[in-house]
CSV table of C-alpha atoms and ligand atoms in Angstrom, one decimal:
chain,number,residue,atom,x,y,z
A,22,UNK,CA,8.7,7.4,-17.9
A,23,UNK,CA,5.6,5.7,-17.7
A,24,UNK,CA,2.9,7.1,-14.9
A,25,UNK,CA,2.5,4.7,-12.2
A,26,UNK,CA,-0.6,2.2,-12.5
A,27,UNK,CA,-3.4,3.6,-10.2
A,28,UNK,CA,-3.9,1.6,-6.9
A,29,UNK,CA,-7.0,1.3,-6.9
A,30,UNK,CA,-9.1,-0.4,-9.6
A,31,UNK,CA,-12.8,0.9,-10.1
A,32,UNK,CA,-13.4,-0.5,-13.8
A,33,UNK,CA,-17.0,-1.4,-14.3
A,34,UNK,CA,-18.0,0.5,-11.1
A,35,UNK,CA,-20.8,3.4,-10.6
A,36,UNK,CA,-20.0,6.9,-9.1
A,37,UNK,CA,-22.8,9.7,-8.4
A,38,UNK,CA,-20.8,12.6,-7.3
A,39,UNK,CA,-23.2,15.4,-6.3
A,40,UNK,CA,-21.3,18.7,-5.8
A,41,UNK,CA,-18.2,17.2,-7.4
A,42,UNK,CA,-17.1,20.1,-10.0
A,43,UNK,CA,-14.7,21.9,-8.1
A,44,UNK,CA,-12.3,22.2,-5.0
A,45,UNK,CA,-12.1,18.7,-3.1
A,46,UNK,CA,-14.8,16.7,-4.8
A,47,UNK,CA,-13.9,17.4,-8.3
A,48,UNK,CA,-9.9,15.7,-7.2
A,49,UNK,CA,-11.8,12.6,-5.4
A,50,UNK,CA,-13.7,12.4,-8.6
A,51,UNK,CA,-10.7,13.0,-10.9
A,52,UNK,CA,-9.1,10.1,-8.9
A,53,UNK,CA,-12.2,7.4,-9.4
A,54,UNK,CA,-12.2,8.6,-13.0
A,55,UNK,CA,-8.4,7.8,-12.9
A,56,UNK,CA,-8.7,4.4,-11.4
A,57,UNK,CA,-11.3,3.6,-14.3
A,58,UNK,CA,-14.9,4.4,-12.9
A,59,UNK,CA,-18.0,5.6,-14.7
A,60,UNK,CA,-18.7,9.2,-13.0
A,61,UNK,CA,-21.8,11.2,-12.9
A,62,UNK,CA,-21.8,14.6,-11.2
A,63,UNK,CA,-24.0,17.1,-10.3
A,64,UNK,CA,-24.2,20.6,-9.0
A,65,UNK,CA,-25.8,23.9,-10.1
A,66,UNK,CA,-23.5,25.2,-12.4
A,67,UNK,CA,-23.8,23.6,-16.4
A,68,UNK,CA,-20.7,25.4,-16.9
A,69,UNK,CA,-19.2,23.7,-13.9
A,70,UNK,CA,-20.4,20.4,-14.5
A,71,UNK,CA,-19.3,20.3,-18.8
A,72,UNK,CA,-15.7,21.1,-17.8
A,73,UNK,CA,-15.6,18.5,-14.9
A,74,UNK,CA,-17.0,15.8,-17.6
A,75,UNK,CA,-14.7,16.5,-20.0
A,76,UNK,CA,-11.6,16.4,-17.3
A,77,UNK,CA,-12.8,13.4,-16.4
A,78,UNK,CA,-13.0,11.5,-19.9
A,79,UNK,CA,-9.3,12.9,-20.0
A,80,UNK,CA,-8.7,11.4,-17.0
A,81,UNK,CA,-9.3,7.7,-18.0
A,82,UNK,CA,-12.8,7.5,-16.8
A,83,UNK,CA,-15.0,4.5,-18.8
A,84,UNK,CA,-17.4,7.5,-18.8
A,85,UNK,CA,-18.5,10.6,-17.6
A,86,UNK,CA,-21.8,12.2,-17.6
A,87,UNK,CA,-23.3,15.0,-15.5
A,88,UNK,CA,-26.2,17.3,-15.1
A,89,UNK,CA,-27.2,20.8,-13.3
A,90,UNK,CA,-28.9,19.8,-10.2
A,91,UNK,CA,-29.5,21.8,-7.1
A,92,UNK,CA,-29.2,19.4,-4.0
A,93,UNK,CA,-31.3,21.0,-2.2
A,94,UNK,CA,-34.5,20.1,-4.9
A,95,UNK,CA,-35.3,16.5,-4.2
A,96,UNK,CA,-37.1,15.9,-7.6
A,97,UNK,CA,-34.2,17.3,-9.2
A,98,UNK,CA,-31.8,15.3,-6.9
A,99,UNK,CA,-34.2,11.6,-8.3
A,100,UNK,CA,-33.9,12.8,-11.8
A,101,UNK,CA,-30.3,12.9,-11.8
A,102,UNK,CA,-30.3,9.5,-10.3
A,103,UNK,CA,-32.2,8.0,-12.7
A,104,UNK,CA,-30.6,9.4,-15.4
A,105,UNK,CA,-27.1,8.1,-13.7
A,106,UNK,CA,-28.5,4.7,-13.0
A,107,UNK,CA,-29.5,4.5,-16.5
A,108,UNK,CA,-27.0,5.2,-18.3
A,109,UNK,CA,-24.4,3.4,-16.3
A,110,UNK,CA,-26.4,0.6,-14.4
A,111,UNK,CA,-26.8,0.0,-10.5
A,112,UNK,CA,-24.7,2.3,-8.6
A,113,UNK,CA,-21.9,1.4,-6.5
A,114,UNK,CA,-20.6,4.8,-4.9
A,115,UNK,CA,-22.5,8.3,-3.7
A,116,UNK,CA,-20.9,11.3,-2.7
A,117,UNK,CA,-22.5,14.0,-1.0
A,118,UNK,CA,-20.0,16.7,-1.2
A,119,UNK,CA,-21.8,19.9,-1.6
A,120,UNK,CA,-21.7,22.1,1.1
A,121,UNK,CA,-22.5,26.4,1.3
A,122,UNK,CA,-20.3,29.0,3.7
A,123,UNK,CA,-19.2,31.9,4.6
A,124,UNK,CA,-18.5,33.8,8.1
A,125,UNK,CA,-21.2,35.2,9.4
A,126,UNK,CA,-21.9,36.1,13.5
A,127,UNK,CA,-25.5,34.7,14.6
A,128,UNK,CA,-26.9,37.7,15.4
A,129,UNK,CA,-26.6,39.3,11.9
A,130,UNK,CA,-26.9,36.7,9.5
A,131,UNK,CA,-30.8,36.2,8.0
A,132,UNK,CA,-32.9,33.5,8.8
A,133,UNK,CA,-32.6,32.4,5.5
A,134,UNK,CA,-28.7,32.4,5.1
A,135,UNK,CA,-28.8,30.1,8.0
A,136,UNK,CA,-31.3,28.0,6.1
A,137,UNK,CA,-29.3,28.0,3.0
A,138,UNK,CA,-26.3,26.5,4.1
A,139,UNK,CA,-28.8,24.3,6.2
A,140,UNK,CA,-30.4,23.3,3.2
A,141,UNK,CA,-27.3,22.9,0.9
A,142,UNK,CA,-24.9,20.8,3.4
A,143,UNK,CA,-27.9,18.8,5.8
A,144,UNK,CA,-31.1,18.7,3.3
A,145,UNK,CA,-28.9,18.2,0.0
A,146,UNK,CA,-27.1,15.2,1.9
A,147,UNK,CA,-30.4,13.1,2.9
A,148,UNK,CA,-31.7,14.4,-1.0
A,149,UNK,CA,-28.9,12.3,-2.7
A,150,UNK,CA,-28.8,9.3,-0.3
A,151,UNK,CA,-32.2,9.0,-0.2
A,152,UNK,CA,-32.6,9.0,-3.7
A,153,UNK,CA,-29.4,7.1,-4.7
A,154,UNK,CA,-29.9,4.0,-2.1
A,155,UNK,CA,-33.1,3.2,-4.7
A,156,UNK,CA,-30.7,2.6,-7.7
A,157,UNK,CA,-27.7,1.3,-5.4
A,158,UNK,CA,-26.0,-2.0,-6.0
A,159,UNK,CA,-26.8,-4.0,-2.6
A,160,UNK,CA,-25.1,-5.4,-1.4
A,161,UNK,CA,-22.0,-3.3,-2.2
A,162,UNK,CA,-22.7,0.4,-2.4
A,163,UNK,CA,-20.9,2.5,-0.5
A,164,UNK,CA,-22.0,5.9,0.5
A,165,UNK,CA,-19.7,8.7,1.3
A,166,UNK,CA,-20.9,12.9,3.0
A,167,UNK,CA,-18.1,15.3,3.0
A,168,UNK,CA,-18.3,16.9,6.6
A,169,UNK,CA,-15.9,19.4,8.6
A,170,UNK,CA,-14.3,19.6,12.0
A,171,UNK,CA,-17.3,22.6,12.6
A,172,UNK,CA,-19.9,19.2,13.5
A,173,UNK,CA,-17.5,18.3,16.6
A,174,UNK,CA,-16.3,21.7,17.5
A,175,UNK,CA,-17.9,24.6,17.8
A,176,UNK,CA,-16.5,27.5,15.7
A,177,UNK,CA,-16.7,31.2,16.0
A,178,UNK,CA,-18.8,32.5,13.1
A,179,UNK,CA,-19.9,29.4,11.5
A,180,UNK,CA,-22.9,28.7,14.2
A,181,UNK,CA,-24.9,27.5,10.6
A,182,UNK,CA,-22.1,25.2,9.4
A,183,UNK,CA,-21.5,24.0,12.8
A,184,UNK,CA,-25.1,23.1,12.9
A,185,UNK,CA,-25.9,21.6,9.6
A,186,UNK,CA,-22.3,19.6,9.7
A,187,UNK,CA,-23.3,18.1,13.5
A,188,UNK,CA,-26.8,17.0,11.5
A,189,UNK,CA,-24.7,15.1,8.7
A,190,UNK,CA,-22.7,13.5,10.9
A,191,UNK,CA,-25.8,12.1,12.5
A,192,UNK,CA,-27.6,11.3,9.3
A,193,UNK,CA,-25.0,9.3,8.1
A,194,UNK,CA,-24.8,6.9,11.5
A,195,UNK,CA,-28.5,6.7,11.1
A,196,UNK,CA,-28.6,5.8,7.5
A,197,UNK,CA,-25.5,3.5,8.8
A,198,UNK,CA,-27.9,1.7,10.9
A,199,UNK,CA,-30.5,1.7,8.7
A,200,UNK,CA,-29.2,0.5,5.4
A,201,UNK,CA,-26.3,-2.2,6.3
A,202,UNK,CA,-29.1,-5.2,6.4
A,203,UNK,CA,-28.9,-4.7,2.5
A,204,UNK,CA,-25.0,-4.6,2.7
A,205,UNK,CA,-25.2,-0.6,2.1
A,206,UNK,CA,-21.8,1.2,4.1
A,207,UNK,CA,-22.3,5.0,5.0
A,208,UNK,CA,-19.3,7.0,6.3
A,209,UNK,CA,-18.1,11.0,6.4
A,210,UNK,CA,-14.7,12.0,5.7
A,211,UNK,CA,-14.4,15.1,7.6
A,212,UNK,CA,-11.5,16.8,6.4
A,213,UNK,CA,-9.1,19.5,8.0
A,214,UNK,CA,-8.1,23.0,6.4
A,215,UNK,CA,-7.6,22.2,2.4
A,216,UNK,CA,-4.9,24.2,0.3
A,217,UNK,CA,-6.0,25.7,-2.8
A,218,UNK,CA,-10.4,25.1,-2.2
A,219,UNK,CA,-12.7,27.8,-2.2
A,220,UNK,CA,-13.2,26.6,1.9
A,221,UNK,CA,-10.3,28.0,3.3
A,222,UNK,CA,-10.7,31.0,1.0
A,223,UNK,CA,-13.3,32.2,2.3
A,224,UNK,CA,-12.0,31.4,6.1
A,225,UNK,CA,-8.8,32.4,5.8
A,226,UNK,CA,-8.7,35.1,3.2
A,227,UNK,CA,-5.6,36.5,4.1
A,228,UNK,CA,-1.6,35.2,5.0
A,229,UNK,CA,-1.9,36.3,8.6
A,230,UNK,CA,-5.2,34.0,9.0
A,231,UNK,CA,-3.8,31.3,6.9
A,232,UNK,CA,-0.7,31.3,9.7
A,233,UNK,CA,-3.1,31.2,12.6
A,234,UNK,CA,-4.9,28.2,10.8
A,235,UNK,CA,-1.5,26.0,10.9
A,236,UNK,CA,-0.2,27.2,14.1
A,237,UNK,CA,-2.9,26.1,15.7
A,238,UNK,CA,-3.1,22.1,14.3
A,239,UNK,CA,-1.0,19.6,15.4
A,240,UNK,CA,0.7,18.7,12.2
A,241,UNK,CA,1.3,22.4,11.5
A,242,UNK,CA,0.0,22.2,7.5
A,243,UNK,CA,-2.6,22.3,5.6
A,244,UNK,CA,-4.0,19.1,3.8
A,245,UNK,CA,-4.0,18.6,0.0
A,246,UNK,CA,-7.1,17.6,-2.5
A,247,UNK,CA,-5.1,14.1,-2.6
A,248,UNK,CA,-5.1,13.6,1.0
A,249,UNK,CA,-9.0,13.4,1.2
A,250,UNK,CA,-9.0,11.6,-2.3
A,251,UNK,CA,-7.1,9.1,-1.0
A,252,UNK,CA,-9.3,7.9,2.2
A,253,UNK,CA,-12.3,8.3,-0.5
A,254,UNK,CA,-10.7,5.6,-2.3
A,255,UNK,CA,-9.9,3.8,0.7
A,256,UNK,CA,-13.4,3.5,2.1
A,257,UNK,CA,-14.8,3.0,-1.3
A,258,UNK,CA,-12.7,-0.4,-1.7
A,259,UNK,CA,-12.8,-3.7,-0.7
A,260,UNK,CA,-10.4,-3.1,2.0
A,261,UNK,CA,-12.8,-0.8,4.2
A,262,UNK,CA,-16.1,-3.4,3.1
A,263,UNK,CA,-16.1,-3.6,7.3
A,264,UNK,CA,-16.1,-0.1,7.9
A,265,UNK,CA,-19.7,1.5,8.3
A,266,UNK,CA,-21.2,4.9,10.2
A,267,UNK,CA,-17.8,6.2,10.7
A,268,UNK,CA,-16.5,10.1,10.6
A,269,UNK,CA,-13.2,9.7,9.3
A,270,UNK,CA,-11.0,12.6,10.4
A,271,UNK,CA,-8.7,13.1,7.7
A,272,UNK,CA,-8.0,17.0,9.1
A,273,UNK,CA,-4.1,17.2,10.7
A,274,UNK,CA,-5.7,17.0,14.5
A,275,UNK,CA,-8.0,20.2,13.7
A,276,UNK,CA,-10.6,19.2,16.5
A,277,UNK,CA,-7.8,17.7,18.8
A,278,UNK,CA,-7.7,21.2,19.9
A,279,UNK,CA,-5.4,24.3,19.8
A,280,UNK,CA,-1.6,23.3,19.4
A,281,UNK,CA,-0.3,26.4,18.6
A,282,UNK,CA,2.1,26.5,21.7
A,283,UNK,CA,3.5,22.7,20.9
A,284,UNK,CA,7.3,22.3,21.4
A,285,UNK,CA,9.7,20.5,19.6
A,286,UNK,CA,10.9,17.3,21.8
B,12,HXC,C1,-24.1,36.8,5.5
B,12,HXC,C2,-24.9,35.9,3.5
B,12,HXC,C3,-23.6,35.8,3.0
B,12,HXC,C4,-22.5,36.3,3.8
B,12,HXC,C5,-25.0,35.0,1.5
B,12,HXC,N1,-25.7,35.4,2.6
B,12,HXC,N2,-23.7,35.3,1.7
B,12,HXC,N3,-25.2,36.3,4.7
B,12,HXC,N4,-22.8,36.8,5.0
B,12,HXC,N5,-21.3,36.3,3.4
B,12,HXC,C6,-27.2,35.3,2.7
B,12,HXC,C7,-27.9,36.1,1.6
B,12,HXC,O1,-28.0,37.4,1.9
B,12,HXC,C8,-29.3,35.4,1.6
B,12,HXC,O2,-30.1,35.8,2.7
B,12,HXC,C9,-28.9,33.9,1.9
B,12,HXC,O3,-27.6,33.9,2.5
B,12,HXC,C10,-28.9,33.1,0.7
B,12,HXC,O4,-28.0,33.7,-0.3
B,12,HXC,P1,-28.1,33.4,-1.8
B,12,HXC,O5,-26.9,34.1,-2.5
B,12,HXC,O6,-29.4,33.8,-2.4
B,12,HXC,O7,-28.0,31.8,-1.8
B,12,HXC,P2,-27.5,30.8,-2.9
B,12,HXC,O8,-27.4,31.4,-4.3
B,12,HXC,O9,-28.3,29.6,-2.7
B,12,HXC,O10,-25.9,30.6,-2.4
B,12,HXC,C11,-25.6,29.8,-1.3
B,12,HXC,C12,-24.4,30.4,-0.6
B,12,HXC,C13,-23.2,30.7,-1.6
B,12,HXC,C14,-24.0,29.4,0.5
B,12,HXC,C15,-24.8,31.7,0.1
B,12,HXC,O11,-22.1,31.3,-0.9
B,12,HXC,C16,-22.7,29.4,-2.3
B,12,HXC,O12,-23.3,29.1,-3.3
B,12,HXC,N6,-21.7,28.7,-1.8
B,12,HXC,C17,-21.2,27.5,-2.4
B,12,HXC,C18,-19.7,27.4,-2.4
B,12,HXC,C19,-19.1,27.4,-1.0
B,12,HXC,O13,-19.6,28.0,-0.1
B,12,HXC,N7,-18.0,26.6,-0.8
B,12,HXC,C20,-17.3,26.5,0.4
B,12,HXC,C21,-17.5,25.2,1.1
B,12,HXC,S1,-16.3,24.9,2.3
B,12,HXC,P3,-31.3,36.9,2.5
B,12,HXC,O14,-31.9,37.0,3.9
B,12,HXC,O15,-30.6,38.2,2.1
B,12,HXC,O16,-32.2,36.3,1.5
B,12,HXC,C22,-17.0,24.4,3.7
B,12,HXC,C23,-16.2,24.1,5.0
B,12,HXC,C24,-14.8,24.7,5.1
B,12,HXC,O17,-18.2,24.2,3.8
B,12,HXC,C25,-14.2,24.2,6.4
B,12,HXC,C26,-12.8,24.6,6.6
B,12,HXC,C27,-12.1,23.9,7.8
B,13,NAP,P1,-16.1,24.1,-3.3
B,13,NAP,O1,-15.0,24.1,-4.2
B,13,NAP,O2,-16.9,25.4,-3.1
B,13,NAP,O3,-17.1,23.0,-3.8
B,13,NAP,C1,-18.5,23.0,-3.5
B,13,NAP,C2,-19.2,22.2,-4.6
B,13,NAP,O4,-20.6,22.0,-4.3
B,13,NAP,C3,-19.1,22.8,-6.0
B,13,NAP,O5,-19.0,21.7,-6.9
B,13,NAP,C4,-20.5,23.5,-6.1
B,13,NAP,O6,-20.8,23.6,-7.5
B,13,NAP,C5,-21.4,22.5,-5.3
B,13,NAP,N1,-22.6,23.1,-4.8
B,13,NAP,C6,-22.7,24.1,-3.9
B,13,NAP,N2,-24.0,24.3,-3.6
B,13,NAP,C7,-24.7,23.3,-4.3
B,13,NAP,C8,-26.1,23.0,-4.3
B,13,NAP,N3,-27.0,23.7,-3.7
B,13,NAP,N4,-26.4,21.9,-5.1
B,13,NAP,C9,-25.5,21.2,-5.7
B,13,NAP,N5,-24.2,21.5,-5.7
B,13,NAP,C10,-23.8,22.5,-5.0
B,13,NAP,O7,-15.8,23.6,-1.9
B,13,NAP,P2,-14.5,22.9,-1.1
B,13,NAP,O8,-13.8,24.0,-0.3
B,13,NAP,O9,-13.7,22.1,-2.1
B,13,NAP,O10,-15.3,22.0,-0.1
B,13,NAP,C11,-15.8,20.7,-0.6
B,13,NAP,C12,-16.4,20.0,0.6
B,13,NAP,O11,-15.5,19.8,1.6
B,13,NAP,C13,-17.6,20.7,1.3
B,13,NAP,O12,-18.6,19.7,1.7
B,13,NAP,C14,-17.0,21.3,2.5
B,13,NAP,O13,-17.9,21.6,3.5
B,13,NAP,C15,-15.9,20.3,2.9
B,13,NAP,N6,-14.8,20.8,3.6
B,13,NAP,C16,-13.9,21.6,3.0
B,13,NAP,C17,-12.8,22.1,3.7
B,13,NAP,C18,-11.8,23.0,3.0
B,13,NAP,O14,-10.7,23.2,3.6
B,13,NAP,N7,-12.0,23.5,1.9
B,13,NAP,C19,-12.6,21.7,5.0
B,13,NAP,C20,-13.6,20.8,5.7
B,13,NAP,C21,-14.7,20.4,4.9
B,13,NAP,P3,-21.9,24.7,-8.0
B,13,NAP,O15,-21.4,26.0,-7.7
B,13,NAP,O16,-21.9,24.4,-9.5
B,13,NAP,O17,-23.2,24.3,-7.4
């Protein structure tokens, strides 16, 4: 049996993928490479960033290229844009997908373990749109930050998520504002609780957690890599080319509130 063709068709189109080599932001890439994109990722790790490549020339990409960057070093950030642009021409779709956590009460994390996840998730956002909208196809591009339920709703333990997430958000409805004059379209997806990521790991470490998690959301499960790919894909198409400075929820009514005592009708 043959696989079924893709739905989406991104042949001859541009992705810079910044914190794309694992967990959710590797499957959206894996999915643009899929549909026929040329993909360029970034994040610290070489190793990280040679596998993903590779996966993603397996995939079906037109090409793949990548590069160790840490988001939070703007120079670092324009290099790796440049490089992109050059290689594969004006660039049609940015993903700020990086992001740092772990628990940590208020009054005993460090100063600068706030500032690091600060720095990775807020700081490492603006880096790569700022430095992507120079080489962006306008009109056309559209930009994409990977947020959480933690920027709507405050969370126990994740005061610096919760922070830094709230300050995405806002960045990209300013940079929404900003940028659609030259036909530039900024959204979040902000998903729910993930199987499988390196997130929920380290927030639910354990079964008993992991059942408090679903119990409490109203579609009592937690999402899949392909359920966030798939509104990536969505807002990077034609089909969303109305749809600017919105935080799409993709996150099984997470910040709808606690539904843990919901009865069957
Ligand atoms: C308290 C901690 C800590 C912890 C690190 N720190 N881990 N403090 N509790 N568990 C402190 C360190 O002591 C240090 O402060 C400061 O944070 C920086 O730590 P470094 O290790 O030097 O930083 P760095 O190498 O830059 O690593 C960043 C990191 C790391 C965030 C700390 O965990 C990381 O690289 N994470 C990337 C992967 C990740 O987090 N993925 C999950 C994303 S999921 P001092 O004062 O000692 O110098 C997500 C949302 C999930 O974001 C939502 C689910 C609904
Ligand atoms: P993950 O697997 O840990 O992915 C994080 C990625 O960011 C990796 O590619 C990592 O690669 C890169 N990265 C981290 N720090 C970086 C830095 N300073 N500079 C450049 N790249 C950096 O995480 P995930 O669980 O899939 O989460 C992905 C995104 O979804 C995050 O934005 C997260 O906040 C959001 N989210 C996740 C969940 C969930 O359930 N997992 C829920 C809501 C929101 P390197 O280590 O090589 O740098």
């Amino acid at each position: 049996m043959t696989a079924p063709a893709p739905r989406y068709d991104m042949k001859g189109k541009t992705c810079f993928m910044s914190g794309a080599t694992s967990g959710i932001n590797e499957q959206i890439a894996r999915r643009f490479a899929e549909a026929g994109a040329k993909v360029f990722v970034v994040s610290r790790s070489i190793e990280k960033v040679e596998r993903t490549v590779a996966m993603l020339k397996e995939a079906g990409a037109e090409d793949a290229a990548g590069q160790s960057v840490d988001a939070r070093s703007y120079p670092d950030v324009e290099a790796a844009v440049e490089a992109c642009a050059e290689k594969f021409g004006p660039i049609d779709m940015v993903l700020a997908g990086q992001a740092g956590n772990f628990p940590a009460g208020a009054a005993q994390m460090s100063a600068n373990a706030f500032k690091s996840v600060v720095d990775i998730d807020l700081l490492g956002t603006f880096n790569v749109f700022r430095a992507a909208v120079h080489k962006a196809r306008r009109p056309g591009a559209s930009f994409i930050a990977i947020t959480a339920p933690q920027a709507k709703r405050p969370w126990l333990f994740q005061s610096h998520v919760c922070a830094a997430k709230a300050g995405v958000n806002m960045l990209v409805q300013c940079l929404a504002m900003e940028w659609g004059i030259e036909g530039v379209r900024v959204n979040a997806i902000s998903p729910g609780p993930i199987d499988g990521t390196e997130g929920m790991d380290r927030l639910a470490p354990n079964e008993e957690m992991r059942e408090r998690y679903r119990k409490a959301l109203a579609l009592k499960a937690f999402g899949n890599r392909d359920d966030i790919a798939d509104a990536a894909l969505w807002l990077t198409s034609e089909g969303a080319d109305y749809v600017t400075g919105t935080i799409l929820e993709v996150e099984g009514g997470t910040t709808l509130g606690d539904a843990s005592d919901a009865m069957k009708i």
